[in-house]
Tab-separated table of C-alpha atoms in Angstrom:
chain	number	residue	atom	x	y	z
C	1	MET	CA	56.207	163.517	153.424
C	2	ARG	CA	57.616	163.199	149.922
C	3	ILE	CA	55.496	161.077	147.621
C	4	CYS	CA	56.724	159.841	144.256
C	5	ILE	CA	54.218	158.749	141.613
C	6	THR	CA	55.283	157.262	138.285
C	7	SER	CA	53.615	159.277	135.569
C	8	GLN	CA	53.107	159.296	131.838
C	9	GLY	CA	53.484	163.091	131.697
C	10	ASP	CA	55.151	165.980	133.509
C	11	ASN	CA	52.172	167.337	135.469
C	12	LEU	CA	49.529	166.323	138.017
C	13	ASP	CA	46.892	165.779	135.334
C	14	ALA	CA	48.953	163.214	133.493
C	15	PHE	CA	48.023	159.569	133.979
C	16	LEU	CA	49.832	157.208	136.299
C	17	ASP	CA	52.480	155.198	134.441
C	18	PRO	CA	52.083	151.574	135.548
C	19	ARG	CA	55.755	150.838	134.807
C	20	PHE	CA	58.372	151.675	137.392
C	21	GLY	CA	61.830	151.264	135.805
C	22	ARG	CA	60.750	152.569	132.441
C	23	CYS	CA	58.092	155.127	133.363
C	24	ASN	CA	58.186	158.478	131.579
C	25	TYR	CA	58.320	160.741	134.636
C	26	PHE	CA	58.635	160.646	138.375
C	27	ILE	CA	56.303	163.216	139.910
C	28	ILE	CA	57.543	163.993	143.387
C	29	VAL	CA	55.038	165.796	145.591
C	30	ASP	CA	55.589	167.349	148.999
C	31	SER	CA	52.362	166.524	150.877
C	32	GLU	CA	52.734	169.510	153.238
C	33	THR	CA	53.024	172.225	150.589
C	34	MET	CA	51.611	170.232	147.630
C	35	GLU	CA	54.468	171.556	145.546
C	36	PHE	CA	55.712	169.075	142.992
C	37	GLU	CA	58.655	168.334	140.796
C	38	ALA	CA	58.429	166.397	137.500
C	39	LEU	CA	61.614	164.458	136.919
C	40	PRO	CA	62.132	162.808	133.511
C	41	ASN	CA	63.157	159.202	134.172
C	42	PRO	CA	66.846	158.873	133.224
C	43	SER	CA	66.449	155.072	132.994
C	44	LEU	CA	63.753	155.197	130.318
C	45	SER	CA	66.117	153.899	127.645
C	46	ALA	CA	68.607	152.000	129.827
C	47	ARG	CA	69.873	148.812	128.147
C	48	GLY	CA	69.430	146.806	131.303
C	49	GLY	CA	68.876	147.292	134.991
C	50	ALA	CA	66.400	150.126	134.419
C	51	GLY	CA	64.547	149.256	137.615
C	52	ILE	CA	67.737	149.321	139.669
C	53	GLU	CA	68.758	152.674	138.280
C	54	ALA	CA	65.251	154.086	138.704
C	55	ALA	CA	65.259	152.970	142.336
C	56	GLN	CA	68.574	154.730	142.802
C	57	THR	CA	67.077	157.909	141.330
C	58	VAL	CA	64.045	157.775	143.599
C	59	LEU	CA	66.199	157.029	146.627
C	60	ASN	CA	68.542	159.927	145.903
C	61	LYS	CA	65.494	162.207	145.815
C	62	GLY	CA	64.712	161.409	149.444
C	63	VAL	CA	61.300	159.941	148.709
C	64	ASP	CA	59.204	158.436	151.544
C	65	VAL	CA	56.446	156.801	149.520
C	66	LEU	CA	56.507	155.410	145.990
C	67	ILE	CA	53.283	154.779	144.106
C	68	THR	CA	53.428	152.863	140.836
C	69	GLY	CA	51.748	150.042	138.913
C	70	ASP	CA	54.308	147.305	139.366
C	71	VAL	CA	57.913	146.853	140.466
C	72	GLY	CA	60.204	144.217	138.954
C	73	PRO	CA	62.265	141.750	141.017
C	74	ASN	CA	65.570	143.655	140.909
C	75	ALA	CA	64.016	147.018	141.724
C	76	SER	CA	61.972	145.396	144.447
C	77	LYS	CA	65.129	143.927	146.000
C	78	VAL	CA	66.770	147.328	145.913
C	79	LEU	CA	63.774	149.213	147.280
C	80	SER	CA	63.362	146.749	150.131
C	81	THR	CA	66.783	147.762	151.459
C	82	SER	CA	65.610	151.371	151.699
C	83	ASN	CA	63.013	152.934	153.944
C	84	ILE	CA	60.758	153.768	151.032
C	85	LYS	CA	57.193	152.535	151.358
C	86	VAL	CA	56.217	151.029	148.009
C	87	ILE	CA	52.565	150.968	146.977
C	88	THR	CA	51.609	149.158	143.778
C	89	THR	CA	48.165	149.909	142.472
C	90	LYS	CA	45.953	148.687	139.660
C	91	GLU	CA	44.154	152.070	139.535
C	92	ASN	CA	44.636	154.053	136.370
C	93	GLY	CA	43.716	157.634	137.151
C	94	THR	CA	45.661	160.865	136.906
C	95	VAL	CA	48.496	161.585	139.290
C	96	ARG	CA	46.228	164.081	141.096
C	97	GLU	CA	43.467	161.480	141.562
C	98	ILE	CA	45.880	158.813	142.763
C	99	LEU	CA	47.457	161.275	145.161
C	100	ASP	CA	44.033	162.308	146.561
C	101	LYS	CA	43.116	158.688	147.108
C	102	PHE	CA	46.389	157.990	148.835
C	103	LEU	CA	46.157	161.022	151.114
C	104	ASN	CA	42.591	160.052	152.047
C	105	GLY	CA	43.708	156.535	152.856
C	106	LYS	CA	41.747	155.016	149.978
C	107	LEU	CA	44.693	153.533	148.106
C	108	GLY	CA	46.345	150.144	148.623
N	1	MET	CA	88.376	128.754	105.862
N	2	VAL	CA	85.865	129.989	108.417
N	3	ILE	CA	82.213	130.100	107.336
N	4	SER	CA	79.604	131.485	109.704
N	5	VAL	CA	75.915	130.712	109.356
N	6	ALA	CA	73.689	133.525	110.569
N	7	SER	CA	70.221	134.959	110.023
N	8	GLY	CA	68.348	137.950	111.247
N	9	LYS	CA	65.216	135.990	111.999
N	10	GLY	CA	65.243	132.989	114.294
N	11	GLY	CA	63.941	129.617	113.145
N	12	THR	CA	64.944	130.040	109.511
N	13	GLY	CA	67.208	127.000	109.487
N	14	LYS	CA	70.706	128.139	110.504
N	15	THR	CA	71.469	124.956	112.391
N	16	SER	CA	70.047	122.765	109.617
N	17	VAL	CA	72.284	124.479	107.090
N	18	ALA	CA	75.345	124.380	109.353
N	19	VAL	CA	74.931	120.720	110.270
N	20	ASN	CA	74.056	119.506	106.776
N	21	LEU	CA	76.986	121.424	105.310
N	22	ALA	CA	79.285	119.937	107.951
N	23	LEU	CA	78.139	116.424	107.026
N	24	SER	CA	78.649	117.026	103.308
N	25	ILE	CA	82.301	118.102	103.290
N	26	GLU	CA	85.600	116.830	104.685
N	27	ASN	CA	87.917	117.964	107.475
N	28	VAL	CA	85.290	119.847	109.476
N	29	GLN	CA	85.181	121.632	112.772
N	30	ILE	CA	81.747	122.953	113.740
N	31	LEU	CA	81.282	125.539	116.478
N	32	ASP	CA	77.871	126.239	117.978
N	33	CYS	CA	77.990	129.849	119.136
N	34	ASP	CA	74.265	130.045	119.899
N	35	VAL	CA	75.230	129.639	123.536
N	36	GLU	CA	71.797	130.553	124.888
N	37	GLU	CA	70.304	127.510	123.242
N	38	PRO	CA	72.922	125.423	121.477
N	39	ASN	CA	71.429	122.612	119.382
N	40	VAL	CA	74.070	121.465	116.891
N	41	HIS	CA	74.984	118.666	119.293
N	42	LEU	CA	71.410	117.380	119.269
N	43	PHE	CA	71.812	116.576	115.573
N	44	LEU	CA	75.437	115.430	115.608
N	45	GLN	CA	75.399	113.627	118.984
N	46	PRO	CA	79.131	114.112	119.597
N	47	GLU	CA	81.009	112.167	122.195
N	48	ILE	CA	82.089	114.889	124.607
N	49	GLU	CA	85.757	114.687	125.544
N	50	LYS	CA	86.180	117.881	127.477
N	51	VAL	CA	84.018	120.325	129.440
N	52	GLU	CA	85.616	123.581	130.494
N	53	GLY	CA	84.099	126.281	132.664
N	54	VAL	CA	84.039	129.885	131.515
N	55	TYR	CA	84.651	132.472	134.167
N	56	THR	CA	84.453	136.235	134.188
N	57	LEU	CA	85.551	138.635	136.870
N	58	ILE	CA	82.871	140.313	138.892
N	59	PRO	CA	83.332	142.838	141.693
N	60	LYS	CA	83.714	141.660	145.242
N	61	ILE	CA	82.808	144.355	147.692
N	62	ASP	CA	84.299	144.637	151.127
N	63	GLU	CA	81.543	146.462	152.994
N	64	SER	CA	83.827	147.268	155.901
N	65	LEU	CA	85.820	149.549	153.589
N	66	CYS	CA	82.813	150.948	151.674
N	67	ASN	CA	81.703	154.469	152.533
N	68	TYR	CA	78.589	154.252	150.317
N	69	CYS	CA	79.698	157.168	148.158
N	70	GLY	CA	77.944	155.552	145.175
N	71	LYS	CA	80.707	156.285	142.649
N	72	CYS	CA	80.732	152.641	141.497
N	73	ALA	CA	76.981	152.580	140.860
N	74	GLU	CA	77.206	155.883	139.045
N	75	PHE	CA	80.003	154.545	136.864
N	76	CYS	CA	78.358	151.234	135.992
N	77	GLU	CA	76.859	151.499	132.510
N	78	TYR	CA	74.815	148.335	133.104
N	79	ASN	CA	73.312	149.247	136.490
N	80	ALA	CA	74.820	146.173	138.101
N	81	ILE	CA	75.556	147.958	141.380
N	82	PHE	CA	73.151	149.709	143.693
N	83	VAL	CA	74.245	151.834	146.629
N	84	SER	CA	71.966	153.236	149.306
N	85	LYS	CA	72.933	155.147	152.437
N	86	ASP	CA	74.016	152.016	154.252
N	87	LYS	CA	73.812	149.139	151.785
N	88	ILE	CA	75.449	148.073	148.573
N	89	LEU	CA	73.877	145.474	146.275
N	90	LEU	CA	75.489	143.687	143.353
N	91	PHE	CA	73.516	142.216	140.437
N	92	SER	CA	76.200	139.965	138.987
N	93	GLU	CA	74.058	138.862	136.054
N	94	LEU	CA	74.105	142.430	134.728
N	95	CYS	CA	77.878	142.884	135.147
N	96	HIS	CA	79.957	143.062	131.943
N	97	SER	CA	83.278	142.599	133.801
N	98	CYS	CA	84.782	145.912	132.722
N	99	GLY	CA	86.454	146.444	136.100
N	100	GLY	CA	85.523	150.125	136.111
N	101	CYS	CA	83.882	150.034	139.549
N	102	LYS	CA	87.161	148.856	141.050
N	103	LEU	CA	89.046	151.725	139.417
N	104	VAL	CA	86.676	154.469	140.553
N	105	CYS	CA	86.303	153.242	144.144
N	106	PRO	CA	88.100	155.792	146.358
N	107	THR	CA	88.409	153.460	149.359
N	108	ASN	CA	89.662	150.322	147.567
N	109	ALA	CA	86.620	148.419	148.802
N	110	ILE	CA	86.246	146.601	145.484
N	111	SER	CA	88.340	143.674	144.321
N	112	GLU	CA	87.439	141.124	141.670
N	113	GLU	CA	86.544	137.463	141.872
N	114	PRO	CA	85.777	134.812	139.265
N	115	HIS	CA	82.153	134.023	138.464
N	116	LYS	CA	81.128	131.007	136.373
N	117	THR	CA	79.085	132.180	133.416
N	118	GLY	CA	79.029	129.065	131.262
N	119	SER	CA	80.811	126.057	129.814
N	120	VAL	CA	82.486	124.992	126.612
N	121	TYR	CA	81.997	121.402	125.430
N	122	SER	CA	84.415	119.783	122.999
N	123	GLY	CA	84.009	116.429	121.349
N	124	LYS	CA	83.776	114.413	118.192
N	125	SER	CA	80.987	113.107	116.038
N	126	LYS	CA	82.717	110.620	113.740
N	127	ASP	CA	85.242	112.798	111.888
N	128	ILE	CA	83.608	116.095	112.759
N	129	GLU	CA	85.028	118.074	115.634
N	130	VAL	CA	82.139	119.623	117.570
N	131	ILE	CA	82.527	122.506	120.017
N	132	TYR	CA	79.673	124.301	121.672
N	133	GLY	CA	79.160	126.801	124.417
N	134	GLU	CA	76.412	126.966	126.956
N	135	LEU	CA	75.499	130.016	129.000
N	136	GLU	CA	74.713	129.369	132.649
N	137	VAL	CA	71.012	129.635	133.517
N	138	GLY	CA	70.343	133.071	134.993
N	139	ASP	CA	73.300	134.707	133.269
N	140	ALA	CA	72.659	137.257	130.573
N	141	VAL	CA	75.975	138.037	128.873
N	142	ALA	CA	76.606	135.585	126.046
N	143	THR	CA	79.563	137.232	124.314
N	144	ASN	CA	82.195	135.901	126.735
N	145	ILE	CA	81.161	132.314	126.039
N	146	VAL	CA	81.129	132.934	122.285
N	147	ARG	CA	84.678	134.295	122.551
N	148	GLU	CA	85.777	131.218	124.516
N	149	VAL	CA	84.234	128.862	121.943
N	150	LYS	CA	85.986	130.730	119.145
N	151	LYS	CA	89.388	130.508	120.850
N	152	ARG	CA	89.236	126.828	119.935
N	153	ILE	CA	89.039	127.446	116.159
N	154	ASP	CA	91.379	125.169	114.239
N	155	LYS	CA	92.262	127.069	111.063
N	156	SER	CA	93.639	123.943	109.396
N	157	LYS	CA	90.046	122.731	109.175
N	158	ASN	CA	86.944	123.836	107.377
N	159	VAL	CA	85.351	125.730	110.209
N	160	ILE	CA	81.573	126.197	110.337
N	161	ILE	CA	80.101	128.541	112.926
N	162	ASP	CA	76.420	128.279	113.854
N	163	CYS	CA	75.490	131.772	115.082
N	164	PRO	CA	72.716	132.899	117.388
N	165	PRO	CA	69.714	134.572	115.729
N	166	GLY	CA	69.309	138.337	115.548
N	167	ALA	CA	71.881	141.064	115.032
N	168	SER	CA	73.025	141.847	118.566
N	169	CYS	CA	76.439	141.604	120.273
N	170	PRO	CA	76.654	137.776	120.488
N	171	VAL	CA	75.873	137.526	116.757
N	172	ILE	CA	78.587	140.005	115.844
N	173	GLU	CA	81.036	138.243	118.141
N	174	SER	CA	80.188	134.948	116.398
N	175	ILE	CA	80.563	136.272	112.849
N	176	LYS	CA	83.720	138.306	113.544
N	177	GLY	CA	86.768	136.984	111.698
N	178	SER	CA	84.797	134.769	109.287
N	179	ASP	CA	85.942	134.521	105.683
N	180	PHE	CA	82.349	134.237	104.547
N	181	CYS	CA	78.907	134.401	106.097
N	182	ILE	CA	75.832	132.504	104.960
N	183	LEU	CA	72.594	134.297	105.776
N	184	VAL	CA	69.679	131.901	106.009
N	185	THR	CA	66.275	133.424	105.424
N	186	GLU	CA	62.757	132.489	104.467
N	187	PRO	CA	60.639	134.233	101.827
N	188	THR	CA	58.238	135.841	104.292
N	189	PRO	CA	57.801	139.481	105.362
N	190	PHE	CA	59.503	138.716	108.702
N	191	GLY	CA	62.287	136.854	106.922
N	192	LEU	CA	62.884	139.835	104.674
N	193	HIS	CA	62.694	142.397	107.459
N	194	ASP	CA	65.301	140.620	109.576
N	195	LEU	CA	67.452	139.739	106.566
N	196	LYS	CA	67.814	143.443	105.827
N	197	ILE	CA	69.109	144.059	109.345
N	198	ALA	CA	71.578	141.174	109.077
N	199	VAL	CA	72.772	142.455	105.686
N	200	SER	CA	73.427	145.901	107.144
N	201	VAL	CA	75.522	144.279	109.895
N	202	LEU	CA	77.636	142.336	107.396
N	203	GLU	CA	78.119	145.362	105.179
N	204	GLU	CA	79.371	147.245	108.222
N	205	MET	CA	81.704	144.358	109.117
N	206	LYS	CA	82.909	144.104	105.509
N	207	ILE	CA	82.513	140.316	105.447
N	208	PRO	CA	81.459	138.719	102.153
N	209	PHE	CA	78.103	136.970	102.334
N	210	GLY	CA	75.376	135.229	100.401
N	211	VAL	CA	71.845	134.072	101.091
N	212	ILE	CA	70.235	130.669	101.446
N	213	VAL	CA	66.476	130.731	101.088
N	214	ASN	CA	64.907	128.018	103.201
N	215	ARG	CA	61.314	126.849	102.669
N	216	SER	CA	61.843	128.634	99.372
N	217	ASP	CA	58.456	127.759	97.896
N	218	LEU	CA	56.483	129.427	100.678
N	219	GLY	CA	55.665	133.104	101.044
N	220	ASP	CA	56.328	135.656	98.370
N	221	LYS	CA	59.012	136.929	96.013
N	222	ARG	CA	60.152	139.953	97.989
N	223	VAL	CA	63.296	138.335	99.405
N	224	TYR	CA	64.315	137.490	95.849
N	225	ASP	CA	63.568	141.005	94.611
N	226	TYR	CA	65.591	142.465	97.468
N	227	CYS	CA	68.599	140.220	96.797
N	228	LYS	CA	68.474	141.036	93.099
N	229	GLU	CA	68.294	144.744	93.774
N	230	LYS	CA	71.220	144.577	96.246
N	231	ASN	CA	73.197	142.180	94.066
N	232	ILE	CA	73.343	139.581	96.844
N	233	PRO	CA	74.011	136.050	95.586
N	234	ILE	CA	71.420	133.372	96.370
N	235	LEU	CA	73.611	130.387	97.130
N	236	LEU	CA	70.980	127.723	97.629
N	237	GLU	CA	67.239	127.232	97.873
N	238	ILE	CA	65.806	124.574	100.147
N	239	PRO	CA	62.143	123.788	99.459
N	240	PHE	CA	59.434	123.233	102.042
N	241	ASP	CA	59.708	119.470	101.826
N	242	ARG	CA	57.754	117.096	104.028
N	243	ARG	CA	60.625	114.621	104.095
N	244	ILE	CA	63.095	117.246	105.290
N	245	ALA	CA	60.656	118.334	107.982
N	246	GLU	CA	60.030	114.775	109.145
N	247	LEU	CA	63.739	114.001	109.350
N	248	TYR	CA	64.301	117.245	111.249
N	249	SER	CA	61.582	116.346	113.733
N	250	ARG	CA	63.455	113.113	114.443
N	251	GLY	CA	66.765	114.943	114.830
N	252	ILE	CA	68.218	113.536	111.597
N	253	PRO	CA	70.144	115.914	109.298
N	254	PHE	CA	68.518	115.442	105.898
N	255	VAL	CA	71.733	114.907	103.911
N	256	LEU	CA	72.120	111.582	105.711
N	257	GLU	CA	68.990	110.216	104.050
N	258	MET	CA	68.740	112.377	100.936
N	259	ASP	CA	71.987	111.861	99.110
N	260	GLU	CA	71.235	114.401	96.368
N	261	TRP	CA	71.391	117.131	99.000
N	262	LYS	CA	74.929	116.202	99.931
N	263	LYS	CA	75.868	117.172	96.399
N	264	ASN	CA	74.025	120.462	96.718
N	265	PHE	CA	75.878	121.316	99.909
N	266	ARG	CA	79.218	120.342	98.368
N	267	LYS	CA	78.456	122.626	95.467
N	268	LEU	CA	77.554	125.352	97.940
N	269	PHE	CA	80.898	124.890	99.641
N	270	GLU	CA	82.758	125.114	96.326
N	271	THR	CA	80.862	128.283	95.410
N	272	ILE	CA	81.810	129.865	98.722
N	273	LYS	CA	85.432	128.802	98.329
N	274	GLU	CA	85.576	130.458	94.920
N	275	ARG	CA	84.025	133.640	96.254
N	276	VAL	CA	86.477	133.816	99.151
N	277	GLN	CA	89.500	133.199	96.947
N	278	LYS	CA	88.411	135.888	94.477
C-alpha cells in the first residue's frame, strides 16, 4: 500500500502539513518496505487550482491512501473520481507519528 | 479624453471621485470596470437601455474520443482540467479561454463552446452615459468583462473609468489606454503601501497620473512626503467631512448638495486636461 502524507518538510520527522493543495511536500511511503519518497509539491505557488493540480500529482504517483489536514472542494471533487482513500485529520504530529497511528488503525 | 480612477487600496473613494467628477463636467460617459462589485450605478441610478451577455469559449470534451492521455491538463496553466485514468473533469471557472487544450489534444476530443461569464449594462442618468459590467456569480476571470465594457468607449466624450481596487490583471485592463489616471489614496500606512504599488504599475504602463488624497485630514503625512519625494502631483484633497459621509451613506454624490465641490472637480478636470495636452 502506498500512503501519501502532506508534510511541512522532506523527511518522516517533519510535521504534517494540514494544507493539501499548497502543502510543502508529499511524503509517499510504501507500507510494506517502509521506504519513502519526499516529493516537493509542484503546486505550492500555483496561481489557481492548486488543489486540482496537487490531486493530479498524487494520482500520478499511484497513491492508495492520502492523509492530510483538509481538502478543498475542487480537489475533493477530483479525488472522489479516483480510487484514493482520503483521510483528513486534525492531529498535528510528525509524519512518522501519523503514519504509526494510521497503520495501527488509530487514525480517522 | 479618457481618465481612469484607480487606487491600490480598496475603499479609498474611487467611485466617489469618479461619480462626483462625472456630475461636475459636461459630455460624460462613465464606465464602471469594477465588475466584481460595480457600484457607480447605485449613485447615478441610470435607466438601463441595454443588457448584453458576455461569453467566453470554454472547452467541450467529447469523452468518447478522449484517451485520457492528460496532455490537456498538463498544458493548462490554470489547472482547469483534471484527467484521471478513466475520467476527465473541467473546472470552467478556472479556464482563461486560451484554447490551448484543444490544440494539444491528439484525438480531437476537445472543441469549444460559449460560456456566459457576465453582462454589460448600458443606460443613461440624465445626460451621463453609464456603462457597467457585472461578473457572473461563481466566475473568477474579470478581465474579459472589463474588455467588453471598454469596447463601448465613446472617444467623443469625456470618458471616466472607475477601476477595481488593487493592482492585478483587471485593474491593468481597466487603466490600459487611458490618457490620465487618478490614484485615490488615504493618508494612512495602508493607503501609502498600496499607493506605492499602484504607482509602480502606472510607471510601468507609462500613463501620466496624479493623486487625490481622500479623508485628507486623517492619518499622517507620509503619503504627502512620498508624493513630494517622487514628484507626484496632488490634484485634490477631500477632507473627512461628516456631511460628505452622510450623503454617501444615503447614496447621494456630494457635489449635488455641496456646490463648492462641483467647482473643485471642474478645476481638477481642467488641471488634468492641461497635463494631458502638455
